[in-house]
Every structure is written in structure tokens, then in C-alpha cells.
mmCIF file of C-alpha atoms in Angstrom:
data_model
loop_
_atom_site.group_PDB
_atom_site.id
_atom_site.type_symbol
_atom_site.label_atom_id
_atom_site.label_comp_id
_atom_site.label_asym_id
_atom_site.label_seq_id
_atom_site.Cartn_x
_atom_site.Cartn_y
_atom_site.Cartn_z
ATOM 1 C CA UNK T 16 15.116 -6.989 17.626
ATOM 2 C CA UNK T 17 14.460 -10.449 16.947
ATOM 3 C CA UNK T 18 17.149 -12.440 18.896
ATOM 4 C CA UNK T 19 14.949 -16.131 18.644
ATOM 5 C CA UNK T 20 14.985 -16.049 15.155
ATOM 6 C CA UNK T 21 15.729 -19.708 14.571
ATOM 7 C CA UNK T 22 17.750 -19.725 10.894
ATOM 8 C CA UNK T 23 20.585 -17.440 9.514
ATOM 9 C CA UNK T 24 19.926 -16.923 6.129
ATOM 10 C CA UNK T 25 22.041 -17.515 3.243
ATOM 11 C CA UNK T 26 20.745 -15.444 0.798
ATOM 12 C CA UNK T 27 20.320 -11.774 0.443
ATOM 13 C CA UNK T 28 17.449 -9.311 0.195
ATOM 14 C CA UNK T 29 17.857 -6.203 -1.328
ATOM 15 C CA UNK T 30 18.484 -2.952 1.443
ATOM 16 C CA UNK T 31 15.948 -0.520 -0.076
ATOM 17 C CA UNK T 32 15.789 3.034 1.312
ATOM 18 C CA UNK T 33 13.342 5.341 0.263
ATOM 19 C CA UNK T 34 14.834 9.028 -0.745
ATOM 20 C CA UNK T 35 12.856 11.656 0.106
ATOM 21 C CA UNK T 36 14.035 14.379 -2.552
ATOM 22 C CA UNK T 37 11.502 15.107 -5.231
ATOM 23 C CA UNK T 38 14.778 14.699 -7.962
ATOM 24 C CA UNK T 39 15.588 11.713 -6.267
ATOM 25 C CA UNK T 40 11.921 10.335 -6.358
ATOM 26 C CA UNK T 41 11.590 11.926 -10.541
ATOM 27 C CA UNK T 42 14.842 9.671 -11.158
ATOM 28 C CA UNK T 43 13.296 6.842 -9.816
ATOM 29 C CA UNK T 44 10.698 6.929 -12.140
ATOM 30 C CA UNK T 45 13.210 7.608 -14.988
ATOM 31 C CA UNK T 46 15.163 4.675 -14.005
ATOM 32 C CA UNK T 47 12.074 1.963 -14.222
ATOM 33 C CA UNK T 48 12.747 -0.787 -16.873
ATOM 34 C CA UNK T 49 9.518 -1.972 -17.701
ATOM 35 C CA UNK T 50 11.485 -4.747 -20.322
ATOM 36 C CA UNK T 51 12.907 -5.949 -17.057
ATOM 37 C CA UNK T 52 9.962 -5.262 -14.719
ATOM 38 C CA UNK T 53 7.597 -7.210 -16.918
ATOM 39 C CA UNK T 54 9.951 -10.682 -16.954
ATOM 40 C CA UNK T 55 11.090 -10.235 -13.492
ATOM 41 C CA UNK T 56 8.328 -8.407 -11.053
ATOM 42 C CA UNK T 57 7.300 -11.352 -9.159
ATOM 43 C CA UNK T 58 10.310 -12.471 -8.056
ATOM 44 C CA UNK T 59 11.458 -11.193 -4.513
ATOM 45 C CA UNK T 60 14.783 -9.624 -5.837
ATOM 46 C CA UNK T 61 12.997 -8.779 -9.344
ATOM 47 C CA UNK T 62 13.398 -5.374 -11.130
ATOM 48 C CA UNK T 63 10.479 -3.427 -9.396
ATOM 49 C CA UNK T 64 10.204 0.115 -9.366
ATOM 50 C CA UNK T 65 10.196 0.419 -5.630
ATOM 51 C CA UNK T 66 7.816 4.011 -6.477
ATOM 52 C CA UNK T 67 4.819 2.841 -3.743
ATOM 53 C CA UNK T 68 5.569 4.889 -1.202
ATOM 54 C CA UNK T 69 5.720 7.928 -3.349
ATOM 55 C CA UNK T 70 2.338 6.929 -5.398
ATOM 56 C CA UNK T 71 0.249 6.251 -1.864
ATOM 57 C CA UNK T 72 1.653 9.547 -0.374
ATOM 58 C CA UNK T 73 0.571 11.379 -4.092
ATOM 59 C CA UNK T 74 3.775 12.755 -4.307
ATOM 60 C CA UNK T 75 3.774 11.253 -7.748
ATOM 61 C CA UNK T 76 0.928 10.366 -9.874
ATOM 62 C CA UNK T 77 0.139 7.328 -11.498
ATOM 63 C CA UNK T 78 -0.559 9.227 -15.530
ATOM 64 C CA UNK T 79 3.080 10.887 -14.214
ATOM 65 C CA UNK T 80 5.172 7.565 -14.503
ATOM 66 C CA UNK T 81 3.140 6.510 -17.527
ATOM 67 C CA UNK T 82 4.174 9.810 -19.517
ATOM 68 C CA UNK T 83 7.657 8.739 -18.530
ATOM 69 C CA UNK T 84 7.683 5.034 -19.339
ATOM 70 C CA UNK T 85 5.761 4.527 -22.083
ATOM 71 C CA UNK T 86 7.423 6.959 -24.713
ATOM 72 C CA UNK T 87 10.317 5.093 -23.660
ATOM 73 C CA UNK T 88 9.628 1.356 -23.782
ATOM 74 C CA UNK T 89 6.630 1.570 -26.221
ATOM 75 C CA UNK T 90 3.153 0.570 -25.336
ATOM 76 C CA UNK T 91 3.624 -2.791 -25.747
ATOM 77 C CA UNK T 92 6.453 -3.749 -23.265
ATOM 78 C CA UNK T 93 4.836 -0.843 -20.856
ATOM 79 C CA UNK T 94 1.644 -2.751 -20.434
ATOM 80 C CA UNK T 95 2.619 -4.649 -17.649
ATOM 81 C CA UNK T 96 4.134 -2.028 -16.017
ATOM 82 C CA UNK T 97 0.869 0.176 -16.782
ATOM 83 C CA UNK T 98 -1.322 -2.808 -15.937
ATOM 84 C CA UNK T 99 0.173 -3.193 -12.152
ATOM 85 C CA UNK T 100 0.007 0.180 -11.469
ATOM 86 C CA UNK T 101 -3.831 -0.120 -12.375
ATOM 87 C CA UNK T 102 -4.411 -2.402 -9.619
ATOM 88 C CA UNK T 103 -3.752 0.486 -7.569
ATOM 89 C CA UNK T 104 -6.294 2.836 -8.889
ATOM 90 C CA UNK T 105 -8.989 -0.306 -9.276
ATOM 91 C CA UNK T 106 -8.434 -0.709 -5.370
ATOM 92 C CA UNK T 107 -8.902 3.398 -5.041
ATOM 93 C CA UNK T 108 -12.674 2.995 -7.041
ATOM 94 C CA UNK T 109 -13.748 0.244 -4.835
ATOM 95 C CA UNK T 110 -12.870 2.672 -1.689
ATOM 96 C CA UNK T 111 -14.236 5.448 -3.270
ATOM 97 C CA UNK T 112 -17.753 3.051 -4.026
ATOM 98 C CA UNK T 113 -17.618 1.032 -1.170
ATOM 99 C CA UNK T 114 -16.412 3.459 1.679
ATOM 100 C CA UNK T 115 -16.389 1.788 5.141
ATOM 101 C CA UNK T 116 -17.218 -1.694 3.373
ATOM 102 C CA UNK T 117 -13.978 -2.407 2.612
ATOM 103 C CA UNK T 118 -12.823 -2.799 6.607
ATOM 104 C CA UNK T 119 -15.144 -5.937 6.171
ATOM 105 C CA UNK T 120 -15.769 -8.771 4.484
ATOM 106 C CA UNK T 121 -16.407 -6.941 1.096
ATOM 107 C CA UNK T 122 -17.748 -9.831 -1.318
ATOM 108 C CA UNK T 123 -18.597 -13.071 0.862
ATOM 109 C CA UNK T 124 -17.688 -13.529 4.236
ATOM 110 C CA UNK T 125 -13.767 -15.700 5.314
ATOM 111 C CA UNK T 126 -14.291 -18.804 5.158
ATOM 112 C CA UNK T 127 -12.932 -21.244 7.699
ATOM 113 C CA UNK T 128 -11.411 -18.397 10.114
ATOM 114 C CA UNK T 129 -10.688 -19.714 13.788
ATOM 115 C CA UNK T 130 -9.724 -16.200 15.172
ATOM 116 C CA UNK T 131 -9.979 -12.740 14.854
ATOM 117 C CA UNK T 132 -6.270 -12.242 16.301
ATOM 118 C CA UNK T 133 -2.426 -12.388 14.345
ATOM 119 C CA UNK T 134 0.088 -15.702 14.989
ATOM 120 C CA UNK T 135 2.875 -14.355 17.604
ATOM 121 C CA UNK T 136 5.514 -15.683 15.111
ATOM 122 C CA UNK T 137 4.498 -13.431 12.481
ATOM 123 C CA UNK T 138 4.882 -10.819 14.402
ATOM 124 C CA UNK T 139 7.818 -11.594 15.604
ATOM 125 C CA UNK T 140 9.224 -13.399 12.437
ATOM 126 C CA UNK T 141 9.459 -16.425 13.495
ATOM 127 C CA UNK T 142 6.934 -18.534 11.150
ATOM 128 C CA UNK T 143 9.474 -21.191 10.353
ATOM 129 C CA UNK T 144 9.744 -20.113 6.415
ATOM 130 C CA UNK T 145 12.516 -18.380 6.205
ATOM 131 C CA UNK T 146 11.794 -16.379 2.819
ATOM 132 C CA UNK T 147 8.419 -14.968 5.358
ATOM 133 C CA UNK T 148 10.371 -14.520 8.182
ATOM 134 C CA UNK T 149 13.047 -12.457 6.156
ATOM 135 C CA UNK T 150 10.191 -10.391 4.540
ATOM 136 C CA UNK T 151 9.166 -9.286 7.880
ATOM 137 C CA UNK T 152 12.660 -8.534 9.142
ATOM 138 C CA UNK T 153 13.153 -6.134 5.914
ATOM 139 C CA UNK T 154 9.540 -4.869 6.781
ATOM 140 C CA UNK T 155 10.213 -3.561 10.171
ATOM 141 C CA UNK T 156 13.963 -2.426 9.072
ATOM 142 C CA UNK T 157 13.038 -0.429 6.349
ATOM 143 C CA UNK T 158 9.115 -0.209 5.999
ATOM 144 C CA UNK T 159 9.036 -2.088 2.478
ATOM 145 C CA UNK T 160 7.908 -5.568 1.636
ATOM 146 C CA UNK T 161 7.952 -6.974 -1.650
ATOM 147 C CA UNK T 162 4.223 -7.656 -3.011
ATOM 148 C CA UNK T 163 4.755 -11.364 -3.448
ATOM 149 C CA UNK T 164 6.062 -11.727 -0.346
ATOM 150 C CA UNK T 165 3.137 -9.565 0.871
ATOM 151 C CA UNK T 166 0.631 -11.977 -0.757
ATOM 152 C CA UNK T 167 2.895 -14.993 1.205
ATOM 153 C CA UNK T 168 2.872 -13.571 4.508
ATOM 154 C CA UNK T 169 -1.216 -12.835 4.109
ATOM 155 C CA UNK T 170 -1.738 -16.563 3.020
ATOM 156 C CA UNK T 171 0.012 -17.686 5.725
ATOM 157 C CA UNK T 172 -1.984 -15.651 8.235
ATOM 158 C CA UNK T 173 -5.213 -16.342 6.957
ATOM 159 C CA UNK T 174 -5.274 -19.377 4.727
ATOM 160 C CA UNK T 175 -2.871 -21.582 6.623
ATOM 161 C CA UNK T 176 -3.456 -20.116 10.850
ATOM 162 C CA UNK T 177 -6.864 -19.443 9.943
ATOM 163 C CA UNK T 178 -6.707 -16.047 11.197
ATOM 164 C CA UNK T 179 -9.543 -12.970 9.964
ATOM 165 C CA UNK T 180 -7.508 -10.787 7.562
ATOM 166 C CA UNK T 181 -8.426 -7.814 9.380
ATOM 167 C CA UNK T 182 -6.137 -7.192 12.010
ATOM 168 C CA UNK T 183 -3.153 -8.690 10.374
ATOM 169 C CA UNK T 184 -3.671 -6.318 7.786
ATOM 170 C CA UNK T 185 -3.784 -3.525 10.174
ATOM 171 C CA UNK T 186 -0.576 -4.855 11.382
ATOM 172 C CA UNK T 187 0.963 -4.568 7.643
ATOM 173 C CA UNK T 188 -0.343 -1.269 7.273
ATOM 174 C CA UNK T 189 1.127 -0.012 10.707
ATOM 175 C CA UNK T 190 4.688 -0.878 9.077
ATOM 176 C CA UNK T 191 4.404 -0.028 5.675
ATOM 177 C CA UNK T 192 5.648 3.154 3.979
ATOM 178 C CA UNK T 193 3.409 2.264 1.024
ATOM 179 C CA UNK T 194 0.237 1.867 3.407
ATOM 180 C CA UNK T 195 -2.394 2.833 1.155
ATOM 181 C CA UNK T 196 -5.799 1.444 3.300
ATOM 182 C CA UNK T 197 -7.394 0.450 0.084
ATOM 183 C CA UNK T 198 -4.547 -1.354 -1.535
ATOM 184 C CA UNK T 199 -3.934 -3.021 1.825
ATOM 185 C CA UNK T 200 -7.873 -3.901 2.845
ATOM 186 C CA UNK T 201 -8.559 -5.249 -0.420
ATOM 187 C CA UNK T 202 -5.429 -7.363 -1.162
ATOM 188 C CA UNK T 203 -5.753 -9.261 2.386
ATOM 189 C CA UNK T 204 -9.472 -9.985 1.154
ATOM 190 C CA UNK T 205 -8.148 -11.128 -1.997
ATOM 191 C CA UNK T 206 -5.834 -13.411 -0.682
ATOM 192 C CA UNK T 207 -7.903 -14.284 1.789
ATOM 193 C CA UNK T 208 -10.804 -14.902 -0.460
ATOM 194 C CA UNK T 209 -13.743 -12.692 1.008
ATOM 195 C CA UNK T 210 -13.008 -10.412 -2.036
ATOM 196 C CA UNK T 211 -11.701 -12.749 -4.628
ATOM 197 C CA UNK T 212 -13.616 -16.251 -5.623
ATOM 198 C CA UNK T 213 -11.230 -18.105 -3.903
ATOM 199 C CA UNK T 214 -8.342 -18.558 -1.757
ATOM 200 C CA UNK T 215 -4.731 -17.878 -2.452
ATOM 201 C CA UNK T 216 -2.042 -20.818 -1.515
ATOM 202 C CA UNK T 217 1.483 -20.845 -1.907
ATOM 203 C CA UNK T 218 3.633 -24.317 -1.538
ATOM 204 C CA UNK T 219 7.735 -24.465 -0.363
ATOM 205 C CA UNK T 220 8.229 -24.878 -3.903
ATOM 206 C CA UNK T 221 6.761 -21.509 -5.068
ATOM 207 C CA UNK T 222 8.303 -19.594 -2.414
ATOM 208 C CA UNK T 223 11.257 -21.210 -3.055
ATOM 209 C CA UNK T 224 11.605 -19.980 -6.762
ATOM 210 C CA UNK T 225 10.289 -16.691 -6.407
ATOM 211 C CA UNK T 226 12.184 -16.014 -2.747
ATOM 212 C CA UNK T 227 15.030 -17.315 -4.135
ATOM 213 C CA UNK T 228 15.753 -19.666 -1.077
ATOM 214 C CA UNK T 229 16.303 -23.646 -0.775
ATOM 215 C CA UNK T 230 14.328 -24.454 2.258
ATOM 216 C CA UNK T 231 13.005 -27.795 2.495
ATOM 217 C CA UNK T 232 10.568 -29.771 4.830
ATOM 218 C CA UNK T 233 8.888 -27.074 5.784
ATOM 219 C CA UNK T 234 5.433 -27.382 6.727
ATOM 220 C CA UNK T 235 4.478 -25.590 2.936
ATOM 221 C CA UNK T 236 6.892 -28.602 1.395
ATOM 222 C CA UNK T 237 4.132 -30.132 0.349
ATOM 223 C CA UNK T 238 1.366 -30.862 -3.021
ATOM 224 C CA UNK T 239 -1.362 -27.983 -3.684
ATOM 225 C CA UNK T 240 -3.934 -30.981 -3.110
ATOM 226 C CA UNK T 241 -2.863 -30.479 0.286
ATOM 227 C CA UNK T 242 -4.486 -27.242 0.745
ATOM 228 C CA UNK T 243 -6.142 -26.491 3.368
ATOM 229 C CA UNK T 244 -5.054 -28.083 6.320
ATOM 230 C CA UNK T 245 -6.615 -29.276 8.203
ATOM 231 C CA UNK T 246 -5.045 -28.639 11.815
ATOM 232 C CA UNK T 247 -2.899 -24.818 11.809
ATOM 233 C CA UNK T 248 1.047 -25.558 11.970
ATOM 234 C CA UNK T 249 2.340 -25.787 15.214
ATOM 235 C CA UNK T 250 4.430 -22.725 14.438
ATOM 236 C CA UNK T 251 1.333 -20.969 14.061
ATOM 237 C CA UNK T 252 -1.222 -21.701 17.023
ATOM 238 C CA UNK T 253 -0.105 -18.793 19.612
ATOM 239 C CA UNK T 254 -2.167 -16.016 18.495
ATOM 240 C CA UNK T 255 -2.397 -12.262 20.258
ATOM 241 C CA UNK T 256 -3.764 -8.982 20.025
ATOM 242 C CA UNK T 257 -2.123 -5.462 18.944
ATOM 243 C CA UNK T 258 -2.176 -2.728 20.144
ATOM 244 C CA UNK T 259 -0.579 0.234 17.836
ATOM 245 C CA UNK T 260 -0.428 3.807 18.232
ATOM 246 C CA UNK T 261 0.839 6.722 16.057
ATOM 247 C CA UNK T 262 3.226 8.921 17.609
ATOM 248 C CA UNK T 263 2.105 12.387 15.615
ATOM 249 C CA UNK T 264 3.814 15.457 16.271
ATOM 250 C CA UNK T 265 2.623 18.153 19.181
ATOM 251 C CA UNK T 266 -0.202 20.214 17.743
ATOM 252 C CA UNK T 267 0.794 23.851 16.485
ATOM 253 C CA UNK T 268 -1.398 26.470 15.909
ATOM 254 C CA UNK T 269 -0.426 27.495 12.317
ATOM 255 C CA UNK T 270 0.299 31.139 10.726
ATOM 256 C CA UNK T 271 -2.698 31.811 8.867
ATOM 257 C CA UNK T 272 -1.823 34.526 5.790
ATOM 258 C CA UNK T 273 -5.753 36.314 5.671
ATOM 259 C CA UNK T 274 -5.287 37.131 2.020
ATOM 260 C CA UNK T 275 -4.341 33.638 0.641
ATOM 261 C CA UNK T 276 -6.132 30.956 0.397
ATOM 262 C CA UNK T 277 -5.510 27.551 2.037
ATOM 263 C CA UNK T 278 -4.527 24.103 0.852
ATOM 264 C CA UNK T 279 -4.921 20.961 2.888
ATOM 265 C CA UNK T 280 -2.527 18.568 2.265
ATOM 266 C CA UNK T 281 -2.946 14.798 3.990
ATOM 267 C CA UNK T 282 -0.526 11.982 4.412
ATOM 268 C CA UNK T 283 -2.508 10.712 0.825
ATOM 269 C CA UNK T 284 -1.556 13.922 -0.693
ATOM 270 C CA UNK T 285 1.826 15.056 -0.791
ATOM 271 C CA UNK T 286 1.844 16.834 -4.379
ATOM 272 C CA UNK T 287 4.480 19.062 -4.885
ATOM 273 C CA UNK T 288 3.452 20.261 -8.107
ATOM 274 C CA UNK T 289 0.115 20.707 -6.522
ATOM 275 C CA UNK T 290 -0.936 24.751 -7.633
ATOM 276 C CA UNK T 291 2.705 25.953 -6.891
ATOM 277 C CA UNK T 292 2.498 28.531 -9.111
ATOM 278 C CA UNK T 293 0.299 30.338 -6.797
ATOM 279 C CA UNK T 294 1.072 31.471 -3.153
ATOM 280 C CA UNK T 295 -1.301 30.175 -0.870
ATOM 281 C CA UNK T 296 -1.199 28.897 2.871
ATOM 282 C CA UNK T 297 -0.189 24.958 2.778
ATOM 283 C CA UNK T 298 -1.190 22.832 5.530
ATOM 284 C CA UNK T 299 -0.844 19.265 6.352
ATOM 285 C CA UNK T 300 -3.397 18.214 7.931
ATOM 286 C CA UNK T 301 -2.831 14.994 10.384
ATOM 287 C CA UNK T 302 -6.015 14.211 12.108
ATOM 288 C CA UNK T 303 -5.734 12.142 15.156
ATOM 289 C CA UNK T 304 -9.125 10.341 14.800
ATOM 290 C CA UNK T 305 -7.900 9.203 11.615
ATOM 291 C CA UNK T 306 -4.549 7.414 13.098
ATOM 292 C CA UNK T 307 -6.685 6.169 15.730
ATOM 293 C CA UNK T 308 -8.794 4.229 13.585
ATOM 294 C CA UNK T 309 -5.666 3.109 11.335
ATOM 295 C CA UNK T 310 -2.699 3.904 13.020
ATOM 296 C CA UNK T 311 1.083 3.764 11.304
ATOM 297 C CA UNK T 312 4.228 3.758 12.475
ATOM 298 C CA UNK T 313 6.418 6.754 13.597
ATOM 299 C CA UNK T 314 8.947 5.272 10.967
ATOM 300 C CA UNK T 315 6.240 6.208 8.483
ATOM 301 C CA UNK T 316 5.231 9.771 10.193
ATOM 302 C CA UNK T 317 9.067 10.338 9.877
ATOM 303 C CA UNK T 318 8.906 9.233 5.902
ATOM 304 C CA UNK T 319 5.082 11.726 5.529
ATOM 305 C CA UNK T 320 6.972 14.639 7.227
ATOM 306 C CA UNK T 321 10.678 14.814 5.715
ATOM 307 C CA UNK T 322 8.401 14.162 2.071
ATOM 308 C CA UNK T 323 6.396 17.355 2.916
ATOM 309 C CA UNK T 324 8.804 19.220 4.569
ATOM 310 C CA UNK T 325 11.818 18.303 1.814
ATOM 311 C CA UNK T 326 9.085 19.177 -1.368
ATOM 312 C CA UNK T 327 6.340 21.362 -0.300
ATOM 313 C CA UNK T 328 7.781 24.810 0.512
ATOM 314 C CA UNK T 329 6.160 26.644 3.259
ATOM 315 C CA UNK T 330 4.126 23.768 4.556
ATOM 316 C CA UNK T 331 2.988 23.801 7.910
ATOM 317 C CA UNK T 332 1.713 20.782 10.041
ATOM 318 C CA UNK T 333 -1.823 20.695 11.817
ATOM 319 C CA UNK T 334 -2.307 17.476 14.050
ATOM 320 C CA UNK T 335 -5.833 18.093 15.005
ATOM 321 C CA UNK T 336 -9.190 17.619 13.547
ATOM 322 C CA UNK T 337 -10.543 19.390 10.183
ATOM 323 C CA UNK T 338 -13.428 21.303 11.996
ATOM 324 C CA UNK T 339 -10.932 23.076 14.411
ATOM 325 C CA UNK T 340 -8.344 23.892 11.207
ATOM 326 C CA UNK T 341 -11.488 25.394 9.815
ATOM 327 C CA UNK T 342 -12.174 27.540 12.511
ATOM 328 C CA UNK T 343 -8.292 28.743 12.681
ATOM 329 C CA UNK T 344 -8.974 29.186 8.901
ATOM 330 C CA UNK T 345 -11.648 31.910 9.030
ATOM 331 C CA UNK T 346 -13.280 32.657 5.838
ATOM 332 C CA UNK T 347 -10.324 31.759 3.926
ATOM 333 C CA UNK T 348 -10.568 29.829 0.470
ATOM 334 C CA UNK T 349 -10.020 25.656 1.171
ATOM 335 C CA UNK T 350 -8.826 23.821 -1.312
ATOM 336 C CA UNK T 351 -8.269 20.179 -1.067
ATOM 337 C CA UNK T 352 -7.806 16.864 -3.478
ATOM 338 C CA UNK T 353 -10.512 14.746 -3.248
ATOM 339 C CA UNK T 354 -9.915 11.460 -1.356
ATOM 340 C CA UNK T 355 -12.240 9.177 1.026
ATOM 341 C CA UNK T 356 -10.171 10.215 4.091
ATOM 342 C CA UNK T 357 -11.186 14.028 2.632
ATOM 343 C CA UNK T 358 -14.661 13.667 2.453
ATOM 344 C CA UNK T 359 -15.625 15.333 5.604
ATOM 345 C CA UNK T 360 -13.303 18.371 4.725
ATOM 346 C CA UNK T 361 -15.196 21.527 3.529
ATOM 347 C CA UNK T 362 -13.842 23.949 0.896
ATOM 348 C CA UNK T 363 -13.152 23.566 -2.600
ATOM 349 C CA UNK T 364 -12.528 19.937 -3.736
ATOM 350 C CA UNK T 365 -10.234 18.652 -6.981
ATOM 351 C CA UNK T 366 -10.204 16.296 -8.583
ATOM 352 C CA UNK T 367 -7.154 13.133 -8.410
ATOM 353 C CA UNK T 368 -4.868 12.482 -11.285
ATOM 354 C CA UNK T 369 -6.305 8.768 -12.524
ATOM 355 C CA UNK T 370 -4.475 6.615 -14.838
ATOM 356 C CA UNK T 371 -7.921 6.018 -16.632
ATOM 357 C CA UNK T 372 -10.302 9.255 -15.484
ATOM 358 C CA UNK T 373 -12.907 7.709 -17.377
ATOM 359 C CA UNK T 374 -13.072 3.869 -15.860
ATOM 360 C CA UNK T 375 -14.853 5.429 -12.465
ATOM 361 C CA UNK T 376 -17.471 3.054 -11.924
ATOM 362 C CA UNK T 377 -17.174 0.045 -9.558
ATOM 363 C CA UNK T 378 -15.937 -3.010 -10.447
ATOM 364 C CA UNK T 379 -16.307 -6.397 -8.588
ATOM 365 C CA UNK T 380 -12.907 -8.060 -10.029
ATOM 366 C CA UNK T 381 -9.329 -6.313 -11.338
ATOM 367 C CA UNK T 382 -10.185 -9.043 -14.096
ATOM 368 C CA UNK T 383 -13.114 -6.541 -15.455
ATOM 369 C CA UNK T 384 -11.546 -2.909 -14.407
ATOM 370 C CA UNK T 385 -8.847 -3.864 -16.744
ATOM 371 C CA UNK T 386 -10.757 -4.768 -19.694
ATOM 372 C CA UNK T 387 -12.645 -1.818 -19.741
ATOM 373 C CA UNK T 388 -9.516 0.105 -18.848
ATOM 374 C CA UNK T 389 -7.519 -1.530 -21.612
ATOM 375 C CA UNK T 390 -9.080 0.071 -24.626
ATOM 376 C CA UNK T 391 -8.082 3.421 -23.118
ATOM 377 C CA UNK T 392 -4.580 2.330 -23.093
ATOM 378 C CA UNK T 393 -4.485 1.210 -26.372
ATOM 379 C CA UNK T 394 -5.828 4.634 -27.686
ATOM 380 C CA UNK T 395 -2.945 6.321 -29.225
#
């Protein structure tokens, strides 16, 4: 796909595919080392868990891998592990406090942005640092970028071209398997410092050691007290607009049993443990105004699909909106999870599984989540 790429690479990311088995997805979980995820996370090729795109879906839940982990590393080496995963659920209480404000400038508005478009060589790879570039190949090939190399390519975009966080990030999101709005939103802000208190840079020599490449007189190869440029990278000064579309599946009027009652499943809930001990009509729901506002991949409607349709017995798919599934419902019990994309639905709502169910107030900074979250941890 990208035949001007201008380097071959001499090092190696890791080929990650995504299983979509539930027993697949459970050994996952039981294969996490949080001994070596704690001493090795940040580096590209570290010992991550690669369990995102199961945790955004809610196929798994976040107090799921922590009933796993901890009894088997101790609470001591899991708090890393535990404390990352938090960062998750901190971003899911802003969303569910801030709603709509976190498609803007949440805290303080960008400084020093030139345009509200994304550099052409980041979308097509071709920034000119090669550990970026290769992070967007594996993106595109398999829907999965490493979180450092997430906070690099987001630095690059809006610290270093000066572009407005907010479509690039729609561009991430489009690609990722993992897209979780709130995660996404909120880390371009904090690396783009309209929801941190300042800026994130990275130098050559930090990408270097975490990317594991040897790349040298770049335009990064320089001192921190060079930050910011002045004048955007030549690399970096062709800018364009997206346009991206979902390709959901033809709308199907689904079998409707009269005597059981419904549940509405959504591309953030994917739970197949979710009250299957009872039988009950199961419907995912993929609304089309939704994917219009934040559209993703069909890569990822593939990955949403084969989860429900390999885990969730029975399920049926609905692309249309809510109000018409409600009318095809009749006076049928709804039940659905509780969720900011869910708050228009109508029926019976649950509550999430939360790490810490009782840290649900909002919180400015991860910095202060955590400390009140951390006593909760510590609680045997």
C-alpha cells in the first residue's frame, strides 16, 4: 500500500493478531506477566498484554483481568499493571462527566495550532522517522499500535506540524481495533496539551531506545531545549482532509421472540457472560448516526462482528437507529449496559463492571484519579 516509503527497516515489530475466541481472549489474560509488563511496557516490543481490543469492545472487564493477575503476581508487582489499566476507566469518568466536551478542547484550548487538517505523510507513513512510519504500517496491517508509539505519532502531529488533535485522532480511531472514543479524545489532548498542563515531546534519542531503532539526523535528532520549532519539518507541511466512512452491514429486520425480553448489545459491549443464564432476545445494535459522527474501519466492523457472532449465541445484528429497534421491539423488556453512546436508549439500564465502582466522580488529572483510587487497591 505504501510503495514511496523511503527506508527499509532493519528491525522488527511484532505481527500481532487479535483472536476472536472467548478461550483464546481468557488465555490472554492468563498469560499477562505483570513482573515483565511493569519493567518492559513502554518499550515498542515490551511485554504488553495486547487485551485493548477486548476491554474497549467489553468483552472482558477490567475487575476480570485483575481477579486473574493479582492472586498471581501479588499486589505489589500487579500495581502497574492495575495502575495502566486505570487510565482506561479515568478516561471513561471524564466521558461519562464531560459528554460531548471531550470532542473539544477539554481543559485550555491547543496552543500554537496552524491547522485543523492531518500531514499527508502520516497518513501515508511517510514522516521520515522510521520507528513512526513503521507504527503506522503495523496500524493499517493489523489495527494495533503500540501506546508509546501512539503518544509519538500524536506529538508529531500536533506538537511538531502544528496540527489540531482532532481530526488526526479521528484518523487513529478509524484504524484502531482498540478505538475506545474516550481513551482516544483524551490522550491526543494530553499529548497535545489542551487536557494535560503541558505538551508532550519526544527527541531521536527517546524514540530510538524505546523503538528500538538507530536512526540518526533526523529532524527529532536534536536537544529537548529545542522544542518547539519553530518552522514545521519539511516532511510535514502538506496537510489534507479525510474523509472516512464505515461500511456496516445491510439492515435486517430481526426475529423478535414476544415472550423474552431484549438485550442491546453495542460495539462497547460485547459481554459474553452478560445474563447468559437467561434466554432472552440479543441484539447488536449498530447505529448509523453513531459511525457517522465517528466512523471506523470495516477491518474493525469485521473484528465487532466475528467477536459477537464467535461469543454471543443467538445474537442478531440491527444497523439502524435505537427508536426504530424499539418500535420492532414492542412492549418487550430492554435491557442495556450503561454507556455514553447508550444514553439515548430506553429500557432497563445496568450498571458497567469498574475497576474502582466507588472513584465515580470527575477528575481533572490521572495524577488525582489514582490517588484516590489507590487506597481501594490497597484494601485487602
Amino acid at each position: 500500500a505504501f510503495t514511496n516509503c523511503r527506508r527499509l527497516f532493519k528491525y522488527d515489530y511484532k505481527m500481532i493478531s487479535f483472536p476472536t475466541q472467548y478461550n483464546k481472549i481468557i488465555a490472554r489474560i492468563e498469560q499477562a506477566d505483570a513482573r515483565k509488563y511493569e519493567k518492559t511496557r513502554n518499550f515498542i516490543n515490551g511485554a504488553v498484554t495486547y487485551l485493548s481490543p477486548y476491554i474497549a469492545r467489553g468483552v472482558i472487564q477490567l475487575p476480570q483481568i485483575k481477579q486473574i493477575v493479582v492472586p498471581k503476581f501479588g499486589r505489589y508487582v500487579s500495581e502497574k499493571l492495575i495502575q495502566e489499566l486505570a487510565w482506561r476507566e479515568f478516561f471513561q469518568r471524564v466521558w461519562q462527566h464531560k459528554g460531548l466536551a471531550i470532542f473539544s478542547d477539554l481543559k485550555q484550548d491547543q496552543e500554537n495550532v496552524q491547522h485543523r487538517q492531518i500531514p499527508t505523510n502520516i497518513v501515508t507513513a511517510n514522516t521520515g522517522i522510521e520507528a513512526i512510519d513503521e507504527a503506522i504500517r503495523q496500524l493499517y496491517q493489523t489495527g494495533y499500535m503500540h501506546n508509546h508509539a501512539r503518544m509519538y505519532t500524536a506529538m508529531l502531529t500536533c506538537n511538531i506540524a502544528k496540527s489540531h488533535w482532532h481530526m488526526p485522532a479521528k484518523w487513529m480511531y478509524y484504524h484502531l481495533l482498540d478505538g475506545d472514543l474516550a481513551s482516544n479524545m483524551l490522550s491526543w489532548q494530553w499529548v497535545a496539551g489542551s487536557f494535560s498542563s503541558k505538551k508532550y515531546y519526544a527527541n531521536q534519542d527517546n524514540i530510538n531506545k524505546y523503538a528500538g531503532t538507530q536512526q540518526h539526523g533526523s529532524y527529532l535528532d536534536c536537544p529537548y531545549e529545542a522544542f518547539p520549532f519553530t518552522e514545521i519539518p519539511v516532511d510535514l507541511k502538506p496537510t489534507e482532509d479525510i474523509n472516512l466512512t464505515t461500511p456496516l452491514p445491510e439492515k435486517k429486520t430481526p426475529v423478535i421472540d414476544p415472550s423474552l425480553p431484549v438485550l442491546i448489545y453495542n460495539s462497547y459491549n460485547l459481554d459474553p457472560n452478560w445474563h447468559n443464564e437467561i434466554n432472552a432476545n440479543r441484539i447488536l445494535l449498530l447505529e448509523p448516526d453513531h459511525f457517522e459522527k465517528y466512523p471506523v474501519s470495516e477491518k474493525v466492523i469485521h473484528f465487532i462482528l466475528n467477536l459477537a457472532n464467535h461469543n454471543i449465541p443467538g445474537i442478531q445484528v440491527f444497523a439502524g437507529p435505537f427508536q426504530e429497534l424499539q418500535t420492532l421491539i414492542g412492549n418487550n423488556t430492554i435491557i442495556y449496559k450503561e454507556h455514553p453512546v447508550a444514553a439515548h436508549y430506553k429500557g432497563i439500564q445496568e450498571e458497567r463492571a469498574w475497576l474502582f465502582p466507588a472513584v465515580n466522580q470527575y477528575f481533572g488529572s490521572f495524577f488525582s484519579y489514582w490517588k484516590k483510587c489507590e487506597r481501594y487497591y490497597q484494601e485487602k
